[in-house]
Tab-separated table of C-alpha atoms in Angstrom:
chain	number	residue	atom	x	y	z
A	1	UNK	CA	0.000	0.000	0.000
A	2	UNK	CA	1.506	3.405	-1.034
A	3	UNK	CA	2.688	5.743	1.714
A	4	UNK	CA	0.417	8.821	1.632
A	5	UNK	CA	3.227	10.926	3.049
A	6	UNK	CA	5.472	10.196	0.079
A	7	UNK	CA	5.141	12.283	-3.098
A	8	UNK	CA	3.523	10.591	-6.076
A	9	UNK	CA	5.491	10.008	-9.312
A	10	UNK	CA	3.713	12.979	-10.937
A	11	UNK	CA	4.592	15.225	-7.983
A	12	UNK	CA	8.235	14.142	-8.185
A	13	UNK	CA	8.273	14.867	-11.929
A	14	UNK	CA	6.580	18.233	-11.442
A	15	UNK	CA	9.183	19.248	-8.860
A	16	UNK	CA	11.958	18.067	-11.192
A	17	UNK	CA	10.628	20.230	-14.056
A	18	UNK	CA	10.319	23.191	-11.692
A	19	UNK	CA	13.868	22.857	-10.354
A	20	UNK	CA	15.237	22.609	-13.907
A	21	UNK	CA	13.283	25.727	-14.862
A	22	UNK	CA	14.662	27.618	-11.863
A	23	UNK	CA	18.208	26.776	-12.957
A	24	UNK	CA	17.510	27.872	-16.538
A	25	UNK	CA	15.908	31.063	-15.237
A	26	UNK	CA	19.246	32.020	-13.768
A	27	UNK	CA	18.700	30.943	-10.181
A	28	UNK	CA	21.558	28.481	-10.451
A	29	UNK	CA	24.068	31.085	-11.587
A	30	UNK	CA	23.912	29.986	-15.221
A	31	UNK	CA	23.136	32.125	-18.262
A	32	UNK	CA	19.318	32.417	-18.318
A	33	UNK	CA	17.307	30.588	-20.971
A	34	UNK	CA	13.859	32.037	-20.405
A	35	UNK	CA	12.123	30.202	-23.256
A	36	UNK	CA	13.185	26.764	-22.019
A	37	UNK	CA	12.475	27.783	-18.427
A	38	UNK	CA	8.930	28.885	-19.323
A	39	UNK	CA	8.273	25.595	-21.099
A	40	UNK	CA	9.445	23.625	-18.063
A	41	UNK	CA	7.334	25.788	-15.761
A	42	UNK	CA	4.402	24.979	-18.041
A	43	UNK	CA	5.049	21.226	-17.821
A	44	UNK	CA	5.299	21.452	-14.039
A	45	UNK	CA	2.164	23.597	-13.810
A	46	UNK	CA	0.234	21.123	-15.951
A	47	UNK	CA	1.078	18.504	-13.330
A	48	UNK	CA	-0.471	20.724	-10.674
A	49	UNK	CA	2.653	22.145	-9.021
A	50	UNK	CA	1.519	25.465	-7.539
A	51	UNK	CA	4.911	27.283	-7.466
A	52	UNK	CA	5.231	26.558	-11.190
A	53	UNK	CA	1.766	27.988	-11.860
A	54	UNK	CA	2.884	31.209	-10.181
A	55	UNK	CA	6.267	31.291	-11.944
A	56	UNK	CA	4.648	30.748	-15.334
A	57	UNK	CA	2.343	33.659	-14.527
A	58	UNK	CA	5.389	35.814	-13.789
A	59	UNK	CA	6.868	34.808	-17.155
A	60	UNK	CA	3.720	36.086	-18.901
A	61	UNK	CA	3.679	39.201	-16.730
A	62	UNK	CA	7.252	40.142	-17.642
A	63	UNK	CA	7.370	38.679	-21.148
A	64	UNK	CA	10.244	36.372	-20.241
A	65	UNK	CA	10.405	33.280	-22.461
A	66	UNK	CA	6.849	33.888	-23.678
A	67	UNK	CA	4.995	36.770	-25.287
A	68	UNK	CA	3.930	39.265	-22.625
A	69	UNK	CA	0.271	38.709	-21.765
A	70	UNK	CA	-1.018	40.432	-18.626
A	71	UNK	CA	-4.429	38.760	-18.853
A	72	UNK	CA	-2.908	35.268	-18.934
A	73	UNK	CA	-0.519	36.278	-16.147
A	74	UNK	CA	-3.457	37.406	-14.015
A	75	UNK	CA	-5.282	34.114	-14.598
A	76	UNK	CA	-2.286	32.003	-13.602
A	77	UNK	CA	-1.334	34.129	-10.606
A	78	UNK	CA	-4.948	34.103	-9.398
A	79	UNK	CA	-4.980	30.313	-9.735
A	80	UNK	CA	-1.784	30.013	-7.694
A	81	UNK	CA	-3.121	32.440	-5.076
A	82	UNK	CA	-6.301	30.378	-4.711
A	83	UNK	CA	-4.053	27.368	-4.095
A	84	UNK	CA	-2.430	29.199	-1.185
A	85	UNK	CA	0.781	30.493	-2.778
A	86	UNK	CA	1.780	33.568	-0.760
A	87	UNK	CA	3.970	35.079	-3.498
A	88	UNK	CA	1.023	34.817	-5.882
A	89	UNK	CA	-1.302	36.420	-3.330
A	90	UNK	CA	1.137	39.307	-2.924
A	91	UNK	CA	1.600	39.748	-6.686
A	92	UNK	CA	-2.149	39.730	-7.164
A	93	UNK	CA	-2.271	42.859	-5.043
A	94	UNK	CA	-0.196	44.669	-7.668
A	95	UNK	CA	-2.808	44.067	-10.337
A	96	UNK	CA	-5.327	45.948	-8.199
A	97	UNK	CA	-2.785	48.576	-7.145
A	98	UNK	CA	-1.732	49.358	-10.714
A	99	UNK	CA	-5.129	48.839	-12.363
A	100	UNK	CA	-3.779	46.409	-14.945
A	101	UNK	CA	-6.260	43.819	-16.272
A	102	UNK	CA	-8.574	44.605	-13.348
A	103	UNK	CA	-9.893	47.989	-12.213
A	104	UNK	CA	-7.586	49.905	-9.881
A	105	UNK	CA	-8.645	49.313	-6.281
A	106	UNK	CA	-6.204	50.586	-3.658
A	107	UNK	CA	-8.291	49.316	-0.762
A	108	UNK	CA	-8.330	45.764	-2.126
A	109	UNK	CA	-4.619	45.968	-2.917
A	110	UNK	CA	-3.871	47.149	0.623
A	111	UNK	CA	-5.932	44.287	2.072
A	112	UNK	CA	-3.953	41.794	0.005
A	113	UNK	CA	-0.638	43.370	1.019
A	114	UNK	CA	-1.750	43.275	4.673
A	115	UNK	CA	-2.628	39.588	4.420
A	116	UNK	CA	0.861	38.905	3.049
A	117	UNK	CA	2.432	41.214	5.642
A	118	UNK	CA	0.652	39.408	8.483
A	119	UNK	CA	2.434	36.269	7.279
A	120	UNK	CA	5.751	38.164	7.326
A	121	UNK	CA	6.080	38.325	3.540
A	122	UNK	CA	8.797	40.984	2.955
A	123	UNK	CA	7.269	42.305	-0.255
A	124	UNK	CA	3.861	42.527	1.371
A	125	UNK	CA	5.331	44.406	4.321
A	126	UNK	CA	7.154	46.831	2.047
A	127	UNK	CA	4.142	47.528	-0.162
A	128	UNK	CA	1.795	47.883	2.809
A	129	UNK	CA	4.291	50.415	4.158
A	130	UNK	CA	4.105	52.282	0.865
A	131	UNK	CA	0.294	52.320	1.114
A	132	UNK	CA	0.480	53.759	4.644
A	133	UNK	CA	3.059	56.319	3.562
A	134	UNK	CA	0.963	57.578	0.653
A	135	UNK	CA	-2.490	57.001	2.148
A	136	UNK	CA	-3.496	54.637	-0.642
A	137	UNK	CA	-6.274	52.242	0.343
A	138	UNK	CA	-5.576	52.961	4.010
A	139	UNK	CA	-5.400	56.073	6.157
A	140	UNK	CA	-2.008	57.731	5.878
A	141	UNK	CA	0.175	56.750	8.824
A	142	UNK	CA	3.917	57.414	8.653
A	143	UNK	CA	4.646	55.503	11.843
A	144	UNK	CA	2.918	52.342	10.587
A	145	UNK	CA	4.737	52.754	7.269
A	146	UNK	CA	8.065	52.921	9.071
A	147	UNK	CA	7.225	49.830	11.123
A	148	UNK	CA	6.443	47.892	7.946
A	149	UNK	CA	9.674	48.987	6.270
A	150	UNK	CA	11.775	48.046	9.301
A	151	UNK	CA	10.182	44.595	9.551
A	152	UNK	CA	10.821	43.953	5.856
A	153	UNK	CA	14.359	45.349	6.126
A	154	UNK	CA	15.035	42.893	8.945
A	155	UNK	CA	14.134	40.198	6.401
A	156	UNK	CA	16.870	41.601	4.098
A	157	UNK	CA	14.398	43.034	1.558
A	158	UNK	CA	16.453	45.641	-0.316
A	159	UNK	CA	13.639	48.014	-1.276
A	160	UNK	CA	12.490	48.132	2.340
A	161	UNK	CA	16.036	48.829	3.570
A	162	UNK	CA	16.108	51.803	1.218
A	163	UNK	CA	12.648	52.949	2.333
A	164	UNK	CA	13.690	52.688	5.988
A	165	UNK	CA	16.693	54.833	5.070
A	166	UNK	CA	14.327	57.415	3.567
A	167	UNK	CA	12.286	57.451	6.781
A	168	UNK	CA	15.387	58.200	8.854
A	169	UNK	CA	16.660	60.684	6.274
A	170	UNK	CA	13.462	62.740	6.100
A	171	UNK	CA	12.056	62.034	9.573
A	172	UNK	CA	8.968	60.215	8.325
A	173	UNK	CA	7.384	58.178	11.113
A	174	UNK	CA	10.592	58.300	13.128
A	175	UNK	CA	13.006	60.936	14.384
A	176	UNK	CA	15.464	61.942	11.665
A	177	UNK	CA	18.815	60.215	12.041
A	178	UNK	CA	21.230	60.644	9.134
A	179	UNK	CA	23.673	58.003	10.347
A	180	UNK	CA	20.924	55.378	10.509
A	181	UNK	CA	19.684	56.524	7.106
A	182	UNK	CA	23.158	55.969	5.679
A	183	UNK	CA	23.365	52.558	7.345
A	184	UNK	CA	20.112	51.338	5.766
A	185	UNK	CA	20.972	52.841	2.391
A	186	UNK	CA	24.348	51.105	2.508
A	187	UNK	CA	22.828	47.720	3.339
A	188	UNK	CA	20.484	47.985	0.373
A	189	UNK	CA	23.217	49.344	-1.899
A	190	UNK	CA	25.588	46.503	-1.062
A	191	UNK	CA	22.860	44.034	-2.016
A	192	UNK	CA	22.828	45.613	-5.503
A	193	UNK	CA	19.782	47.916	-5.217
A	194	UNK	CA	20.456	50.829	-7.634
A	195	UNK	CA	18.202	53.404	-5.930
A	196	UNK	CA	20.066	52.852	-2.674
A	197	UNK	CA	23.423	53.034	-4.461
A	198	UNK	CA	22.437	56.507	-5.631
A	199	UNK	CA	21.325	57.423	-2.103
A	200	UNK	CA	24.653	56.305	-0.642
A	201	UNK	CA	26.305	58.522	-3.237
A	202	UNK	CA	24.185	61.456	-2.067
A	203	UNK	CA	25.185	60.789	1.542
A	204	UNK	CA	28.860	60.998	0.569
A	205	UNK	CA	28.320	64.013	-1.691
A	206	UNK	CA	26.624	66.016	1.069
A	207	UNK	CA	28.434	64.546	4.082
A	208	UNK	CA	25.098	63.445	5.482
A	209	UNK	CA	25.398	60.565	7.957
A	210	UNK	CA	28.933	59.887	6.786
A	211	UNK	CA	32.093	61.928	6.222
A	212	UNK	CA	31.919	63.996	3.031
A	213	UNK	CA	33.812	62.250	0.230
A	214	UNK	CA	33.024	63.375	-3.314
A	215	UNK	CA	35.165	60.670	-4.908
A	216	UNK	CA	33.239	57.940	-3.108
A	217	UNK	CA	30.024	59.677	-4.139
A	218	UNK	CA	31.084	59.435	-7.774
A	219	UNK	CA	31.926	55.741	-7.344
A	220	UNK	CA	28.456	54.994	-6.005
A	221	UNK	CA	26.726	57.123	-8.665
A	222	UNK	CA	28.743	55.332	-11.337
A	223	UNK	CA	27.716	51.944	-9.926
A	224	UNK	CA	24.035	52.914	-9.958
A	225	UNK	CA	24.437	54.294	-13.496
A	226	UNK	CA	25.605	50.884	-14.683
A	227	UNK	CA	22.189	49.603	-13.598
A	228	UNK	CA	20.540	52.375	-15.641
A	229	UNK	CA	19.314	54.459	-12.698
A	230	UNK	CA	18.349	57.870	-14.196
A	231	UNK	CA	18.601	59.758	-10.882
A	232	UNK	CA	22.198	58.591	-10.455
A	233	UNK	CA	22.941	59.518	-14.077
A	234	UNK	CA	21.747	63.071	-13.375
A	235	UNK	CA	23.750	63.211	-10.135
A	236	UNK	CA	26.879	61.960	-11.865
A	237	UNK	CA	26.345	64.672	-14.451
A	238	UNK	CA	26.231	67.255	-11.653
A	239	UNK	CA	29.584	65.974	-10.377
A	240	UNK	CA	31.134	66.385	-13.825
A	241	UNK	CA	29.580	69.827	-14.251
A	242	UNK	CA	30.901	71.083	-10.914
A	243	UNK	CA	34.100	69.043	-10.708
A	244	UNK	CA	33.135	67.324	-7.478
A	245	UNK	CA	35.070	64.077	-7.139
A	246	UNK	CA	36.074	64.131	-10.825
A	247	UNK	CA	37.743	66.513	-13.242
A	248	UNK	CA	35.251	69.145	-14.391
A	249	UNK	CA	33.740	68.317	-17.793
A	250	UNK	CA	30.571	70.311	-18.600
A	251	UNK	CA	30.195	68.729	-22.048
A	252	UNK	CA	30.123	65.220	-20.585
A	253	UNK	CA	27.760	66.432	-17.870
A	254	UNK	CA	25.328	67.575	-20.558
A	255	UNK	CA	25.474	64.141	-22.219
A	256	UNK	CA	24.526	62.576	-18.902
A	257	UNK	CA	21.735	65.103	-18.333
A	258	UNK	CA	20.310	64.284	-21.758
A	259	UNK	CA	20.231	60.564	-20.939
A	260	UNK	CA	18.476	61.239	-17.639
A	261	UNK	CA	16.030	63.705	-19.227
A	262	UNK	CA	15.163	61.226	-21.971
A	263	UNK	CA	14.292	58.772	-19.184
A	264	UNK	CA	11.756	61.341	-17.893
A	265	UNK	CA	13.911	62.169	-14.887
A	266	UNK	CA	13.093	65.585	-13.382
A	267	UNK	CA	16.595	66.428	-12.032
A	268	UNK	CA	18.048	65.523	-15.432
A	269	UNK	CA	15.538	67.788	-17.162
A	270	UNK	CA	16.239	70.598	-14.725
A	271	UNK	CA	20.021	70.449	-14.977
A	272	UNK	CA	19.876	70.199	-18.755
A	273	UNK	CA	17.545	73.212	-18.777
A	274	UNK	CA	20.066	75.254	-16.772
A	275	UNK	CA	22.887	74.236	-19.110
A	276	UNK	CA	20.821	75.276	-22.145
A	277	UNK	CA	19.758	78.559	-20.542
A	278	UNK	CA	23.300	79.493	-19.540
A	279	UNK	CA	25.180	77.910	-22.452
A	280	UNK	CA	27.285	75.669	-20.203
A	281	UNK	CA	28.629	72.602	-21.996
A	282	UNK	CA	26.158	73.131	-24.814
A	283	UNK	CA	24.998	75.895	-27.154
A	284	UNK	CA	22.521	78.250	-25.512
A	285	UNK	CA	18.872	77.478	-26.342
A	286	UNK	CA	16.479	79.427	-24.138
A	287	UNK	CA	13.316	78.054	-25.740
A	288	UNK	CA	14.355	74.452	-25.091
A	289	UNK	CA	15.496	75.436	-21.598
A	290	UNK	CA	12.055	76.854	-20.822
A	291	UNK	CA	10.360	73.679	-22.102
A	292	UNK	CA	12.516	71.530	-19.838
A	293	UNK	CA	11.985	73.740	-16.791
A	294	UNK	CA	8.237	73.409	-17.447
A	295	UNK	CA	8.460	69.614	-17.779
A	296	UNK	CA	10.415	69.341	-14.527
A	297	UNK	CA	7.916	71.602	-12.766
A	298	UNK	CA	5.015	69.518	-14.103
A	299	UNK	CA	6.679	66.531	-12.425
A	300	UNK	CA	6.522	68.541	-9.165
A	301	UNK	CA	10.283	69.039	-9.019
A	302	UNK	CA	10.165	71.945	-6.607
A	303	UNK	CA	13.585	73.389	-7.493
A	304	UNK	CA	12.286	74.114	-11.004
A	305	UNK	CA	9.475	76.402	-9.805
A	306	UNK	CA	11.787	79.355	-9.136
A	307	UNK	CA	13.557	79.046	-12.508
A	308	UNK	CA	10.241	78.724	-14.320
A	309	UNK	CA	8.967	81.830	-12.550
A	310	UNK	CA	12.103	83.649	-13.698
A	311	UNK	CA	11.486	82.533	-17.297
A	312	UNK	CA	7.958	83.952	-17.235
A	313	UNK	CA	9.090	87.137	-15.491
A	314	UNK	CA	11.982	87.918	-17.866
A	315	UNK	CA	10.666	86.257	-21.025
A	316	UNK	CA	13.371	83.578	-21.191
A	317	UNK	CA	12.346	81.119	-23.895
A	318	UNK	CA	8.723	82.246	-23.702
A	319	UNK	CA	6.550	85.344	-23.733
A	320	UNK	CA	6.623	87.303	-20.447
A	321	UNK	CA	3.637	86.513	-18.242
A	322	UNK	CA	3.444	88.271	-14.887
A	323	UNK	CA	0.536	86.142	-13.676
A	324	UNK	CA	2.325	82.842	-14.306
A	325	UNK	CA	5.554	84.265	-12.914
A	326	UNK	CA	3.757	85.094	-9.672
A	327	UNK	CA	2.074	81.672	-9.595
A	328	UNK	CA	5.325	79.728	-9.822
A	329	UNK	CA	7.141	82.112	-7.478
A	330	UNK	CA	4.445	81.436	-4.874
A	331	UNK	CA	4.774	77.685	-5.463
A	332	UNK	CA	8.534	77.960	-4.973
A	333	UNK	CA	8.073	79.777	-1.659
A	334	UNK	CA	5.454	77.369	-0.313
A	335	UNK	CA	7.023	74.077	-1.423
A	336	UNK	CA	9.746	72.551	0.740
A	337	UNK	CA	12.821	71.429	-1.200
């Protein structure tokens, strides 16, 4: 008589397919082969292996090894969630948070994130913290947000380490402490999280929580740039423009600003606008400068409000407009940097 506690032949085969797929997906340190991995996930899923159902859904969600299909991804991830897969349950929350495939529903997303958080899922904790921080689907509560980020950071979740660093840096939900902010940023940065690598660079550039060291700042910005982080690209451009930690090179700074601006990055737009307005590292173009100041301001980049007000007041790249000049000047005065 078969032992009910022992896996069946189909369960053993399903697990084998799944493990092979994980290796091909890059989990085993090999060069990824997403197409073969997706096919193996499919074989495993067809045998009823829940983790494979979820992983195949992720393949469709990201277009890895299969054609991107959010609807099919939602179906598979929902199926895995109904079978009790916590990662699937957490991911399902993102469909409601982002309004993809299903109608955006922050309250439902927050409930899903809370369910995952209650089971100590690091991603659920981090995203529930984000909901509390922004007041999305729940009442805004900076202290609860901080608690969520810290719990997830203790589980070595890089995004949460960075978010905890932000809380200490800006005093959100906890007393500001620049040294602790640097510590959390550094932990996330050392795990390869590009946003945190940029933040560590900013700590070194401004001597905030750590001794000022412009050369180290450049090293961290450069590392984040290699991961394509547009904020770091803009910050590295600033270093080249001002000669902080590197030899001054305004022309190269402009190239970096253009890359960041093309990625819809507000600091990149703003710094490129200044270069175009003043003719630093690039031929003066006041009309284009005005357009970029306006784009940065539309992204609520507060530093741009004053420059945009100046453009309207003095007719730089646009027709003078006293009313708009006053509007943006007021916004500059009332918006904290």
